[in-house]
Amino acid sequence: MKLTLDTDAQKLIQEIDGECQTIPLYSKEAFELISHYWVKLGWNQKYTYNFSWLGRPIIQLPEDMIRIQEVIYQVKPDVIIETGVAHGGSLIYYASLFKAMGKGRVVGVDIEIRPHNRKAIEEHELSSFITLVEGSSTDTSIVDQVKKLVNPGETVLVSLDSCHTKQHVADELEAYCSLVTPGSYIIATDGIMKDLEDVPRGNPEWTWDHPTAAAAEFAEKHPEFMLEQPKWPFSESDLTENVTHWPGAWLKRK
């Protein structure tokens, strides 16, 4: 495919197999097409490796963080379980929302929590909102340990952000789905991998080996869940799609 951006004529020209389509540059369709490639380019350039939240690196696309904030405020979970800790930025982000909301706590699970990251998280001003669990997120003993941290009747949201292979995400979905309460979500993040097989830092196997595929198959097997992008609580444009690293990620429990 070839894209030609003509700012003088205010047109975006898309050429596929010799056939051209002209799209008004200042249109919903052009925005979505350009955004798709902006996200791919940004991923390759490590755009998301340039942000922090209250002092901790947060390796996330900013729009995804705003969108999950909207969901957290709507669902008002008592507990967020996140697999994948890294530098702890996402845990601190959720903890700051909980502090502002006056309720909630975060459980972070990772196969390896590096000592300097653990130290920074445990010494952070919001550490009292966070529990760290070290071990494989799919190990039955770790899953059992996490489940014991949730009290009966609590509302739970789960974010899967550890190993992003299709099989691992599928295993995590099965392991943690029972904790998700009706009206809340389990999120299979970073399905953007499916669109990155052709970028310099990508992998050809990502055409099939990605979280979005795992989420889609999970939804087919589990009728109690449905794939649904959460509705935006505010919008004054004709846009309808997230600019995201998490396509096909949101599994809502009915």
mmCIF file of C-alpha atoms in Angstrom:
data_model
loop_
_atom_site.group_PDB
_atom_site.id
_atom_site.type_symbol
_atom_site.label_atom_id
_atom_site.label_comp_id
_atom_site.label_asym_id
_atom_site.label_seq_id
_atom_site.Cartn_x
_atom_site.Cartn_y
_atom_site.Cartn_z
ATOM 1 C CA MET A 1 0.000 0.000 0.000
ATOM 2 C CA LYS A 2 1.108 3.558 -0.722
ATOM 3 C CA LEU A 3 -0.119 6.672 1.058
ATOM 4 C CA THR A 4 0.363 10.147 -0.356
ATOM 5 C CA LEU A 5 -0.348 13.108 1.900
ATOM 6 C CA ASP A 6 -1.104 16.190 -0.191
ATOM 7 C CA THR A 7 -1.421 19.147 2.139
ATOM 8 C CA ASP A 8 -1.820 21.628 -0.715
ATOM 9 C CA ALA A 9 -4.845 19.790 -2.122
ATOM 10 C CA GLN A 10 -5.937 18.689 1.380
ATOM 11 C CA LYS A 11 -6.172 15.085 0.259
ATOM 12 C CA LEU A 12 -4.914 11.699 1.394
ATOM 13 C CA ILE A 13 -4.389 9.302 -1.498
ATOM 14 C CA GLN A 14 -4.401 5.595 -0.714
ATOM 15 C CA GLU A 15 -3.054 3.262 -3.402
ATOM 16 C CA ILE A 16 -3.571 -0.504 -3.109
ATOM 17 C CA ASP A 17 -2.518 -2.822 -5.960
ATOM 18 C CA GLY A 18 -2.557 0.068 -8.423
ATOM 19 C CA GLU A 19 -6.010 1.316 -7.456
ATOM 20 C CA CYS A 20 -6.240 4.726 -5.853
ATOM 21 C CA GLN A 21 -8.745 6.167 -3.414
ATOM 22 C CA THR A 22 -8.804 9.857 -2.589
ATOM 23 C CA ILE A 23 -9.848 10.770 0.945
ATOM 24 C CA PRO A 24 -10.417 14.316 2.210
ATOM 25 C CA LEU A 25 -7.473 15.093 4.456
ATOM 26 C CA TYR A 26 -9.584 16.632 7.214
ATOM 27 C CA SER A 27 -11.960 13.716 7.626
ATOM 28 C CA LYS A 28 -12.668 10.903 10.056
ATOM 29 C CA GLU A 29 -11.411 8.342 7.531
ATOM 30 C CA ALA A 30 -8.097 10.148 7.027
ATOM 31 C CA PHE A 31 -7.606 10.559 10.765
ATOM 32 C CA GLU A 32 -8.117 6.840 11.375
ATOM 33 C CA LEU A 33 -5.772 5.814 8.554
ATOM 34 C CA ILE A 34 -3.014 8.239 9.531
ATOM 35 C CA SER A 35 -3.404 7.334 13.211
ATOM 36 C CA HIS A 36 -2.953 3.650 12.373
ATOM 37 C CA TYR A 37 0.449 4.353 10.854
ATOM 38 C CA TRP A 38 1.354 6.934 13.484
ATOM 39 C CA VAL A 39 0.866 4.246 16.138
ATOM 40 C CA LYS A 40 3.032 1.789 14.178
ATOM 41 C CA LEU A 41 5.773 4.359 13.676
ATOM 42 C CA GLY A 42 5.560 5.480 17.298
ATOM 43 C CA TRP A 43 5.868 1.913 18.536
ATOM 44 C CA ASN A 44 8.985 1.354 16.442
ATOM 45 C CA GLN A 45 10.502 4.613 17.716
ATOM 46 C CA LYS A 46 9.720 3.689 21.345
ATOM 47 C CA TYR A 47 7.415 6.674 21.718
ATOM 48 C CA THR A 48 5.838 5.176 24.845
ATOM 49 C CA TYR A 49 9.243 4.981 26.534
ATOM 50 C CA ASN A 50 9.193 8.736 27.141
ATOM 51 C CA PHE A 51 6.633 9.144 29.916
ATOM 52 C CA SER A 52 6.431 8.827 33.684
ATOM 53 C CA TRP A 53 3.689 9.057 36.287
ATOM 54 C CA LEU A 54 4.512 10.592 39.661
ATOM 55 C CA GLY A 55 8.165 9.721 39.256
ATOM 56 C CA ARG A 56 7.933 6.195 37.792
ATOM 57 C CA PRO A 57 8.323 5.274 34.097
ATOM 58 C CA ILE A 58 4.963 4.312 32.597
ATOM 59 C CA ILE A 59 5.440 2.511 29.289
ATOM 60 C CA GLN A 60 1.953 3.055 27.903
ATOM 61 C CA LEU A 61 0.323 5.034 25.128
ATOM 62 C CA PRO A 62 -1.146 8.115 26.858
ATOM 63 C CA GLU A 63 -4.582 7.655 25.271
ATOM 64 C CA ASP A 64 -4.795 4.135 26.708
ATOM 65 C CA MET A 65 -4.146 5.551 30.167
ATOM 66 C CA ILE A 66 -6.865 8.157 29.757
ATOM 67 C CA ARG A 67 -9.327 5.530 28.492
ATOM 68 C CA ILE A 68 -8.650 3.118 31.359
ATOM 69 C CA GLN A 69 -9.073 6.043 33.777
ATOM 70 C CA GLU A 70 -12.528 6.599 32.327
ATOM 71 C CA VAL A 71 -13.355 2.941 32.913
ATOM 72 C CA ILE A 72 -11.942 2.885 36.432
ATOM 73 C CA TYR A 73 -14.026 5.897 37.416
ATOM 74 C CA GLN A 74 -17.143 4.313 35.930
ATOM 75 C CA VAL A 75 -16.617 0.805 37.396
ATOM 76 C CA LYS A 76 -15.059 2.010 40.672
ATOM 77 C CA PRO A 77 -13.289 -1.297 41.392
ATOM 78 C CA ASP A 78 -12.152 -2.193 44.871
ATOM 79 C CA VAL A 79 -9.168 -4.030 43.396
ATOM 80 C CA ILE A 80 -7.169 -3.759 40.178
ATOM 81 C CA ILE A 81 -4.982 -6.765 39.423
ATOM 82 C CA GLU A 82 -2.258 -6.099 36.886
ATOM 83 C CA THR A 83 0.093 -8.739 35.530
ATOM 84 C CA GLY A 84 3.378 -7.168 34.494
ATOM 85 C CA VAL A 85 5.036 -4.656 36.813
ATOM 86 C CA ALA A 86 8.143 -3.384 34.963
ATOM 87 C CA HIS A 87 9.037 0.001 36.524
ATOM 88 C CA GLY A 88 5.737 0.224 38.378
ATOM 89 C CA GLY A 89 4.363 3.287 36.595
ATOM 90 C CA SER A 90 0.967 1.761 35.873
ATOM 91 C CA LEU A 91 0.606 0.577 39.474
ATOM 92 C CA ILE A 92 1.375 4.079 40.727
ATOM 93 C CA TYR A 93 -1.089 5.514 38.202
ATOM 94 C CA TYR A 94 -3.911 3.273 39.427
ATOM 95 C CA ALA A 95 -2.974 3.948 43.040
ATOM 96 C CA SER A 96 -3.183 7.712 42.430
ATOM 97 C CA LEU A 97 -6.671 7.303 40.974
ATOM 98 C CA PHE A 98 -7.726 5.248 43.973
ATOM 99 C CA LYS A 99 -6.375 7.848 46.361
ATOM 100 C CA ALA A 100 -8.351 10.542 44.552
ATOM 101 C CA MET A 101 -11.479 8.361 44.586
ATOM 102 C CA GLY A 102 -11.102 7.467 48.244
ATOM 103 C CA LYS A 103 -11.176 3.699 47.698
ATOM 104 C CA GLY A 104 -9.343 0.816 46.060
ATOM 105 C CA ARG A 105 -6.018 -0.970 45.982
ATOM 106 C CA VAL A 106 -3.713 -2.483 43.365
ATOM 107 C CA VAL A 107 -2.117 -5.927 43.107
ATOM 108 C CA GLY A 108 0.892 -6.154 40.782
ATOM 109 C CA VAL A 109 2.149 -9.559 39.608
ATOM 110 C CA ASP A 110 5.421 -10.183 37.791
ATOM 111 C CA ILE A 111 7.712 -13.139 37.265
ATOM 112 C CA GLU A 112 10.626 -10.863 38.203
ATOM 113 C CA ILE A 113 10.388 -7.620 40.128
ATOM 114 C CA ARG A 114 13.860 -6.168 39.912
ATOM 115 C CA PRO A 115 15.252 -4.941 43.234
ATOM 116 C CA HIS A 116 15.604 -1.294 42.163
ATOM 117 C CA ASN A 117 12.020 -1.244 40.887
ATOM 118 C CA ARG A 118 10.692 -2.920 44.026
ATOM 119 C CA LYS A 119 12.573 -0.409 46.172
ATOM 120 C CA ALA A 120 11.196 2.543 44.209
ATOM 121 C CA ILE A 121 7.625 1.228 44.396
ATOM 122 C CA GLU A 122 7.793 0.333 48.077
ATOM 123 C CA GLU A 123 9.278 3.741 48.949
ATOM 124 C CA HIS A 124 6.762 5.682 46.877
ATOM 125 C CA GLU A 125 4.187 7.921 48.568
ATOM 126 C CA LEU A 126 1.414 5.670 47.242
ATOM 127 C CA SER A 127 2.950 2.352 48.271
ATOM 128 C CA SER A 128 0.229 1.707 50.841
ATOM 129 C CA PHE A 129 -2.214 1.159 47.960
ATOM 130 C CA ILE A 130 -0.032 -1.488 46.287
ATOM 131 C CA THR A 131 0.712 -5.175 46.932
ATOM 132 C CA LEU A 132 3.464 -6.833 44.903
ATOM 133 C CA VAL A 133 3.416 -10.551 44.094
ATOM 134 C CA GLU A 134 6.533 -12.047 42.513
ATOM 135 C CA GLY A 135 6.157 -15.159 40.377
ATOM 136 C CA SER A 136 4.728 -16.319 37.074
ATOM 137 C CA SER A 137 1.246 -14.910 36.578
ATOM 138 C CA THR A 138 0.042 -18.306 35.329
ATOM 139 C CA ASP A 139 1.578 -20.418 38.079
ATOM 140 C CA THR A 140 -1.310 -21.936 40.033
ATOM 141 C CA SER A 141 0.281 -21.083 43.376
ATOM 142 C CA ILE A 142 0.664 -17.436 42.333
ATOM 143 C CA VAL A 143 -2.901 -17.294 41.006
ATOM 144 C CA ASP A 144 -4.137 -18.736 44.304
ATOM 145 C CA GLN A 145 -2.077 -16.153 46.201
ATOM 146 C CA VAL A 146 -3.630 -13.340 44.184
ATOM 147 C CA LYS A 147 -7.144 -14.698 44.662
ATOM 148 C CA LYS A 148 -6.632 -14.691 48.432
ATOM 149 C CA LEU A 149 -5.963 -10.941 48.231
ATOM 150 C CA VAL A 150 -9.514 -10.324 47.013
ATOM 151 C CA ASN A 151 -12.266 -10.240 49.604
ATOM 152 C CA PRO A 152 -15.780 -11.604 49.004
ATOM 153 C CA GLY A 153 -18.077 -9.085 47.357
ATOM 154 C CA GLU A 154 -15.315 -6.814 46.066
ATOM 155 C CA THR A 155 -15.438 -5.378 42.550
ATOM 156 C CA VAL A 156 -12.397 -6.436 40.509
ATOM 157 C CA LEU A 157 -10.823 -5.231 37.254
ATOM 158 C CA VAL A 158 -7.903 -7.126 35.674
ATOM 159 C CA SER A 159 -5.259 -5.835 33.269
ATOM 160 C CA LEU A 160 -2.974 -8.356 31.529
ATOM 161 C CA ASP A 161 0.309 -6.673 30.624
ATOM 162 C CA SER A 162 3.041 -9.271 31.111
ATOM 163 C CA CYS A 163 4.157 -11.728 28.420
ATOM 164 C CA HIS A 164 2.139 -10.973 25.278
ATOM 165 C CA THR A 165 2.260 -14.280 23.430
ATOM 166 C CA LYS A 166 -1.144 -15.605 22.424
ATOM 167 C CA GLN A 167 -0.791 -18.721 24.589
ATOM 168 C CA HIS A 168 0.351 -16.855 27.695
ATOM 169 C CA VAL A 169 -2.460 -14.330 27.423
ATOM 170 C CA ALA A 170 -4.948 -17.158 26.870
ATOM 171 C CA ASP A 171 -3.654 -18.855 30.036
ATOM 172 C CA GLU A 172 -3.908 -15.598 32.007
ATOM 173 C CA LEU A 173 -7.463 -15.020 30.792
ATOM 174 C CA GLU A 174 -8.486 -18.445 32.040
ATOM 175 C CA ALA A 175 -6.610 -17.967 35.313
ATOM 176 C CA TYR A 176 -8.077 -14.587 36.304
ATOM 177 C CA CYS A 177 -11.458 -14.335 34.555
ATOM 178 C CA SER A 178 -13.349 -15.738 37.538
ATOM 179 C CA LEU A 179 -12.237 -12.738 39.615
ATOM 180 C CA VAL A 180 -13.815 -10.206 37.252
ATOM 181 C CA THR A 181 -17.146 -8.939 38.547
ATOM 182 C CA PRO A 182 -20.196 -8.264 36.345
ATOM 183 C CA GLY A 183 -19.906 -4.891 34.627
ATOM 184 C CA SER A 184 -16.126 -4.873 35.000
ATOM 185 C CA TYR A 185 -13.383 -5.870 32.575
ATOM 186 C CA ILE A 186 -10.378 -8.069 31.944
ATOM 187 C CA ILE A 187 -8.087 -6.311 29.483
ATOM 188 C CA ALA A 188 -5.666 -8.122 27.143
ATOM 189 C CA THR A 189 -3.289 -5.245 26.428
ATOM 190 C CA ASP A 190 -0.806 -4.657 23.592
ATOM 191 C CA GLY A 191 -2.661 -6.395 20.777
ATOM 192 C CA ILE A 192 -1.057 -3.736 18.552
ATOM 193 C CA MET A 193 1.524 -6.472 17.947
ATOM 194 C CA LYS A 194 -0.771 -7.852 15.240
ATOM 195 C CA ASP A 195 -0.045 -4.763 13.115
ATOM 196 C CA LEU A 196 3.710 -4.654 13.733
ATOM 197 C CA GLU A 197 5.032 -7.688 11.878
ATOM 198 C CA ASP A 198 6.469 -5.481 9.123
ATOM 199 C CA VAL A 199 8.169 -2.747 11.182
ATOM 200 C CA PRO A 200 11.941 -2.926 11.843
ATOM 201 C CA ARG A 201 11.472 -3.927 15.486
ATOM 202 C CA GLY A 202 8.579 -6.270 14.710
ATOM 203 C CA ASN A 203 8.270 -10.022 14.278
ATOM 204 C CA PRO A 204 6.558 -11.885 11.385
ATOM 205 C CA GLU A 205 5.009 -14.345 13.859
ATOM 206 C CA TRP A 206 3.021 -11.520 15.411
ATOM 207 C CA THR A 207 0.489 -11.829 12.581
ATOM 208 C CA TRP A 208 -1.077 -14.617 14.660
ATOM 209 C CA ASP A 209 0.784 -14.646 17.982
ATOM 210 C CA HIS A 210 -0.735 -11.701 19.823
ATOM 211 C CA PRO A 211 -3.139 -10.802 22.668
ATOM 212 C CA THR A 212 -6.017 -9.713 20.413
ATOM 213 C CA ALA A 213 -6.295 -13.240 19.014
ATOM 214 C CA ALA A 214 -6.309 -14.684 22.528
ATOM 215 C CA ALA A 215 -9.054 -12.283 23.610
ATOM 216 C CA ALA A 216 -11.204 -13.090 20.573
ATOM 217 C CA GLU A 217 -10.939 -16.850 21.152
ATOM 218 C CA PHE A 218 -11.640 -16.384 24.862
ATOM 219 C CA ALA A 219 -14.833 -14.445 24.089
ATOM 220 C CA GLU A 220 -16.039 -17.263 21.825
ATOM 221 C CA LYS A 221 -15.551 -19.808 24.627
ATOM 222 C CA HIS A 222 -16.950 -17.635 27.419
ATOM 223 C CA PRO A 223 -20.423 -16.236 26.685
ATOM 224 C CA GLU A 224 -20.384 -14.493 30.048
ATOM 225 C CA PHE A 225 -17.860 -12.065 28.515
ATOM 226 C CA MET A 226 -18.165 -9.842 25.457
ATOM 227 C CA LEU A 227 -15.558 -7.930 23.501
ATOM 228 C CA GLU A 228 -16.563 -4.301 23.811
ATOM 229 C CA GLN A 229 -14.671 -1.043 23.590
ATOM 230 C CA PRO A 230 -15.981 0.982 26.550
ATOM 231 C CA LYS A 231 -18.146 3.913 25.510
ATOM 232 C CA TRP A 232 -16.505 7.294 25.769
ATOM 233 C CA PRO A 233 -18.235 9.304 28.500
ATOM 234 C CA PHE A 234 -17.568 12.518 26.592
ATOM 235 C CA SER A 235 -17.273 13.178 22.847
ATOM 236 C CA GLU A 236 -17.992 16.174 20.641
ATOM 237 C CA SER A 237 -16.510 14.724 17.429
ATOM 238 C CA ASP A 238 -17.496 12.106 14.882
ATOM 239 C CA LEU A 239 -14.567 9.882 15.877
ATOM 240 C CA THR A 240 -15.456 6.443 17.234
ATOM 241 C CA GLU A 241 -12.227 4.433 17.473
ATOM 242 C CA ASN A 242 -9.487 4.586 20.083
ATOM 243 C CA VAL A 243 -5.945 5.476 19.046
ATOM 244 C CA THR A 244 -4.507 2.577 20.980
ATOM 245 C CA HIS A 245 -1.982 -0.143 21.641
ATOM 246 C CA TRP A 246 -4.886 -2.252 22.943
ATOM 247 C CA PRO A 247 -7.122 -3.162 19.976
ATOM 248 C CA GLY A 248 -9.701 -5.844 20.729
ATOM 249 C CA ALA A 249 -8.571 -5.850 24.350
ATOM 250 C CA TRP A 250 -11.631 -5.044 26.429
ATOM 251 C CA LEU A 251 -13.544 -8.089 27.666
ATOM 252 C CA LYS A 252 -16.556 -7.043 29.699
ATOM 253 C CA ARG A 253 -18.264 -9.440 32.069
ATOM 254 C CA LYS A 254 -22.021 -9.388 31.545
#
